[in-house]
Coordinates of C-alpha atoms in Angstrom, one line a residue:
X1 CA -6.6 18.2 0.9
X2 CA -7.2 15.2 -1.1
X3 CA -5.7 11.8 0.1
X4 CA -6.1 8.3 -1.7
X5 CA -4.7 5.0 -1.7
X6 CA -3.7 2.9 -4.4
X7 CA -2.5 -1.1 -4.6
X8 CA 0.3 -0.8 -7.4
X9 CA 0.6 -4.7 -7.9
X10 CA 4.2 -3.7 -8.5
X11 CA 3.2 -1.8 -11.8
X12 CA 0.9 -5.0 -13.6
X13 CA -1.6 -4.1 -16.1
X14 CA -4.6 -6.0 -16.5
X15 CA -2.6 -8.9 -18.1
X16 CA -0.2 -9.2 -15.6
X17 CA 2.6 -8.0 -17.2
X18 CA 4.8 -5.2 -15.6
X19 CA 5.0 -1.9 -17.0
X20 CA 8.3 0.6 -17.4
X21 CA 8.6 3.7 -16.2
X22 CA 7.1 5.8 -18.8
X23 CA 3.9 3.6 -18.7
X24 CA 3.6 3.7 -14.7
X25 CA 3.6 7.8 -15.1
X26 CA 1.0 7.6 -17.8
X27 CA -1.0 5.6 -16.0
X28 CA -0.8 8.1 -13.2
X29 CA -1.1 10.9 -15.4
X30 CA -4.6 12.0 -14.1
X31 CA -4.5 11.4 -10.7
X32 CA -5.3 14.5 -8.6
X33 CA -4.4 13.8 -4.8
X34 CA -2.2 15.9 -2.7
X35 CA -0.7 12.6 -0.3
X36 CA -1.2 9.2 -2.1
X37 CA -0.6 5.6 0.2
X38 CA 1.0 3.2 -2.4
X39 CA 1.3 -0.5 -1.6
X40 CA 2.9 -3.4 -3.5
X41 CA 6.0 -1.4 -4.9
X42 CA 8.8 -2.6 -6.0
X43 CA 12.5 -0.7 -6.2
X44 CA 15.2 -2.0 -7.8
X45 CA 13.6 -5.2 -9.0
X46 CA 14.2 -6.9 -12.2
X47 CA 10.6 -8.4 -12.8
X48 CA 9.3 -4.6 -13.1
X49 CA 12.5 -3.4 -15.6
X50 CA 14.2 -2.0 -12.4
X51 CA 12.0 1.1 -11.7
X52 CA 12.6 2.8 -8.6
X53 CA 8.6 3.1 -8.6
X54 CA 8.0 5.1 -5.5
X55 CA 10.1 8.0 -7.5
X56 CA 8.3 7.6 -10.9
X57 CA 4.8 7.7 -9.2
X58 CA 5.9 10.5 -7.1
X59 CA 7.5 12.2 -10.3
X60 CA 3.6 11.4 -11.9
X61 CA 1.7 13.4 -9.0
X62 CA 4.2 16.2 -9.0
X63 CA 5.1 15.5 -5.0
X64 CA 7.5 17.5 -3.8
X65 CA 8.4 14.2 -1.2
X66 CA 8.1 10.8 -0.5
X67 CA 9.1 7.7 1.6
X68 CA 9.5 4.1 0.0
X69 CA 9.9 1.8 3.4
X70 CA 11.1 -1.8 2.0
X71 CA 9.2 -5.0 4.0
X72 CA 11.6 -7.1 2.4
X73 CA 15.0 -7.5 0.7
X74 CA 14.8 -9.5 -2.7
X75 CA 11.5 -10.8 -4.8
X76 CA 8.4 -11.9 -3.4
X77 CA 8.1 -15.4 -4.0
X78 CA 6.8 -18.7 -2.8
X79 CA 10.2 -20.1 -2.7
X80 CA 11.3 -17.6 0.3
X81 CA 14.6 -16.7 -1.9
X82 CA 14.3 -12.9 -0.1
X83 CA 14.8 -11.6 3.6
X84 CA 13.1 -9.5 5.6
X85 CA 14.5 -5.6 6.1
X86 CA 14.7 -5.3 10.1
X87 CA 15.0 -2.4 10.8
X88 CA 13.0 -1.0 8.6
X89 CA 14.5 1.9 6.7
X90 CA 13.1 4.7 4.9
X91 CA 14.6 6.1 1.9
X92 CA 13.6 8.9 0.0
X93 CA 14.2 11.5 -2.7
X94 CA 18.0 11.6 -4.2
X95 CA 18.6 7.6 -2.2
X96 CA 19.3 5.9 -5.1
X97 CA 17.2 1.7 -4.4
X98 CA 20.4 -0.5 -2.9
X99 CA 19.3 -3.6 -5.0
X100 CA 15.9 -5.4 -5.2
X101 CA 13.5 -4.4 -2.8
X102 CA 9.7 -4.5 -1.9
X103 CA 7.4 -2.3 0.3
X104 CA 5.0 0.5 0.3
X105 CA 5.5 4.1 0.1
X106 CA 3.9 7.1 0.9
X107 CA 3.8 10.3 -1.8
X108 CA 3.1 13.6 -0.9
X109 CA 2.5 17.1 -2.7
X110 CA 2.5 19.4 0.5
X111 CA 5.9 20.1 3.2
X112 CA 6.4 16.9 5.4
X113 CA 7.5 18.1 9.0
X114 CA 8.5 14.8 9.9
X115 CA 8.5 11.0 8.5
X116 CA 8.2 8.0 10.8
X117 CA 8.1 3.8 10.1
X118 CA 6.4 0.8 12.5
X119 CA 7.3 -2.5 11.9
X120 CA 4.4 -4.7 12.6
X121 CA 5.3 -8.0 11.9
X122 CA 4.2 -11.0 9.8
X123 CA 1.9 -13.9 10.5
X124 CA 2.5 -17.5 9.9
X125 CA -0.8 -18.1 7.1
X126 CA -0.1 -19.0 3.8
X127 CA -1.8 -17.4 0.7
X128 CA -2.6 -20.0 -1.8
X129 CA -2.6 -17.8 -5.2
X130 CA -2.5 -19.6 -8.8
X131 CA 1.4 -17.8 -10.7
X132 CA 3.3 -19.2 -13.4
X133 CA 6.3 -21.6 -12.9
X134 CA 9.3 -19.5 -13.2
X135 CA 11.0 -23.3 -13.6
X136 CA 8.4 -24.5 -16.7
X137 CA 6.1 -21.6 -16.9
X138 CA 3.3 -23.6 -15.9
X139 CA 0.7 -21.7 -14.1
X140 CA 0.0 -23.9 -10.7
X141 CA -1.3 -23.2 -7.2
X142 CA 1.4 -21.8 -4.7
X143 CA 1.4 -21.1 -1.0
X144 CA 3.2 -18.2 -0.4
X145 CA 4.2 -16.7 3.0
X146 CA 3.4 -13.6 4.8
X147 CA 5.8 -11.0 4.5
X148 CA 6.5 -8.7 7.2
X149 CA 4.1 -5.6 7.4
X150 CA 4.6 -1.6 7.9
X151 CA 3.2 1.4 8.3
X152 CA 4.6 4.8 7.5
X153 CA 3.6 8.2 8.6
X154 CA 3.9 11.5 7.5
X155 CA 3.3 14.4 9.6
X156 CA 1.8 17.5 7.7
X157 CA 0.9 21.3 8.5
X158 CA -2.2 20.3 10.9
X159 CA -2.6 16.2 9.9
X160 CA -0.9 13.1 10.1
X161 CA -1.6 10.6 7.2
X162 CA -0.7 7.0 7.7
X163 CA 0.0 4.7 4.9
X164 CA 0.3 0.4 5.3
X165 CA -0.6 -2.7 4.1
X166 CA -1.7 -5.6 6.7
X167 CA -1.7 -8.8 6.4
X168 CA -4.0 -11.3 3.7
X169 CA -4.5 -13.6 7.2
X170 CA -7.7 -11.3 8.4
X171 CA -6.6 -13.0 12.1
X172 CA -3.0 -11.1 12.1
X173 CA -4.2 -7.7 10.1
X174 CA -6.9 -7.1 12.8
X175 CA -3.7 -7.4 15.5
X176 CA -1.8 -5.3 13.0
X177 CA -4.6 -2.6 13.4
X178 CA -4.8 -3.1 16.7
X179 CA -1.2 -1.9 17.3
X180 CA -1.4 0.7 15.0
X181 CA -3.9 2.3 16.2
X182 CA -2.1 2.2 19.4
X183 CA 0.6 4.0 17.6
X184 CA -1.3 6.9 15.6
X185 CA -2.9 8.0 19.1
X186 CA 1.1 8.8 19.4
X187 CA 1.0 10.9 16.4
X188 CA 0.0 14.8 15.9
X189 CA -3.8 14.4 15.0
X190 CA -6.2 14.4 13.4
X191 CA -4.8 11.2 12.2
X192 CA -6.0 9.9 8.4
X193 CA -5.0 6.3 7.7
X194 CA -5.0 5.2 4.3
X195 CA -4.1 1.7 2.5
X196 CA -5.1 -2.1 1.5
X197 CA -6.3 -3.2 4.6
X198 CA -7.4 -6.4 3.7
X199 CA -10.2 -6.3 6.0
X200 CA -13.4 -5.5 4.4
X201 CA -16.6 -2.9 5.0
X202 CA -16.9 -1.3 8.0
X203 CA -14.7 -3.7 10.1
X204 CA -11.4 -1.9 9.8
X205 CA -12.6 1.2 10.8
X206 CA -14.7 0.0 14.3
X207 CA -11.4 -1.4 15.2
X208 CA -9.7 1.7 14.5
X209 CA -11.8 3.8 16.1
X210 CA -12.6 6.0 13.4
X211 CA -15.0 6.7 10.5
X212 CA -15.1 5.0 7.3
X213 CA -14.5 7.8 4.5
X214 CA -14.9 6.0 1.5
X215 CA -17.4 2.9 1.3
X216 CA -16.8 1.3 -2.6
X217 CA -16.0 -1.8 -3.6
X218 CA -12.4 -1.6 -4.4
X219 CA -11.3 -5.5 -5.3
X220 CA -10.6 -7.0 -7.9
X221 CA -10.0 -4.0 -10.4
X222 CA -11.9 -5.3 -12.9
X223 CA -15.0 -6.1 -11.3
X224 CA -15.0 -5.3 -7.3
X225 CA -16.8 -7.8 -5.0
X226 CA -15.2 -6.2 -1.5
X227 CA -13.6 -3.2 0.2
X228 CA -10.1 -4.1 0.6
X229 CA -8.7 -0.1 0.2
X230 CA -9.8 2.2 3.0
X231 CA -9.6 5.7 4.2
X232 CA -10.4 6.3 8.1
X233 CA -10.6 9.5 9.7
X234 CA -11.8 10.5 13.0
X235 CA -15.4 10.9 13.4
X236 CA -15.7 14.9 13.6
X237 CA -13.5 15.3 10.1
X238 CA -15.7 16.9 7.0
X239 CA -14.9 14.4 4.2
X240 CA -16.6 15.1 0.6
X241 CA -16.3 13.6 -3.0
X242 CA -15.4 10.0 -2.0
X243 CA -14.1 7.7 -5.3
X244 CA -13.2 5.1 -6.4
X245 CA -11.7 3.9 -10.5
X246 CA -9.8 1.6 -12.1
X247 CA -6.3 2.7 -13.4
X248 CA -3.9 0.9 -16.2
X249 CA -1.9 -0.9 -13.8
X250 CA -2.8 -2.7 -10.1
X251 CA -5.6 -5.1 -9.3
X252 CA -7.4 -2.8 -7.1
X253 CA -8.9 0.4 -7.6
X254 CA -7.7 3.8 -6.6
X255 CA -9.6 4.8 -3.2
X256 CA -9.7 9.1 -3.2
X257 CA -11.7 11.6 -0.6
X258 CA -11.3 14.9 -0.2
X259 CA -11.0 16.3 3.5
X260 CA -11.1 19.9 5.4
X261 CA -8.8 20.4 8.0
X262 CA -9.9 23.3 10.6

């Protein structure tokens, strides 16, 4: 089975601009994993020309299911115009994106026995991050807020793979880890999590208590300084042909490893 994680940057290309549908699939179009972790993905939204983009990269690997889990209600701003989505609700194949919404998702080729969401809250940090003006397109330094964090899980034939994205604020994504891995030792094992961490090296996986599957540089796309984009398994799982490559859209790389389940 081979399992990766990708940061989607709600479908940017290198210059920042957002890319339809047909682009998204194309950029996808040689990506070989059986259960893909997908953070920064937008549904509904009118900054990436509405794409329900959970669907279109599932549609791109061929999955037969996947889960979009929305952290938030609205666009991602520094202005705080959207809300956060608590409960958090799943919605997959055929459930149609009930206006703008942001999340991750979690895409898989093989049958799904069972699907399952944890909220794990936001912290209080700022992100200062340099974005055009939407008032005077201006680019200027903003602060923008945490939004809340999840983690989805999906329960396979003999695996569970877990997909999130924690916090920028390395202080509140080690406590998101922390209770997470709480939770996966709730979950049929051997458990595999996958996504942008935003811890880097070997820190994420100490805390998690498992072994570090892929070690890569995966951030910025372009030129990677540090290991945002992780896959941990437990420490008796046979893991070969770790990579890591740039795609056409997101500003990290795509993070694969194939894995033998006994």
């Amino acid at each position: 089975m081979r399992v990766g994680t990708f940061n989607l940057a709600s479908g940017r290309d290198a210059g920042g601009r957002s890319v339809d549908a047909a682009t998204l699939r194309a950029a996808l179009d040689d990506v070989d994993v059986d259960v893909l972790a997908v953070q920064e993905v937008d549904a509904g939204q009118p900054r990436s020309h509405g794409v329900d983009q959970a669907a279109e990269v599932a549609a791109a690997l061929g999955a037969t299911d996947w889960r979009h889990a929305a952290a938030v209600a609205g666009t991602p701003s520094p202005f705080r115009s959207w809300t956060p989505v608590d409960p958090p609700v799943l919605r997959g194949p055929g459930e149609p994106a009930d206006g703008p919404h942001y999340g991750i998702a979690l895409v898989s080729r093989l049958p799904v026995r069972r699907w399952s969401v944890l909220p794990l809250g936001a912290g209080r940090a700022r992100l200062p991050l340099q974005a055009p003006d939407p008032r005077t397109g201006r680019v200027r330094w903003w602060w923008f807020p945490d939004e809340p964090r999840l983690a989805v899980a999906a329960e396979l034939d003999g695996c569970t793979v877990v997909a999130t994205h924690l916090s920028f604020a390395p202080h509140t994504a080690l406590r998101q880890l922390v209770r997470l891995r709480r939770w996966c030792a709730t979950l049929p094992g051997p458990v595999l999590l996958a996504g942008d961490l935003n811890l880097v090296g070997p820190v994420p996986a100490r805390v998690f208590g498992g072994r570090r599957l892929v070690a890569e540089p995966s951030y910025p796309a372009g030129a990677p300084r540090v290991q945002f984009d992780h896959l941990i398994g437990p420490a008796g799982l046979a893991a070969a042909r770790p990579r890591v490559r740039p795609l056409a859209i997101g500003d990290h790389r795509l993070a694969t490893v194939e894995v033998s389940l006994r």
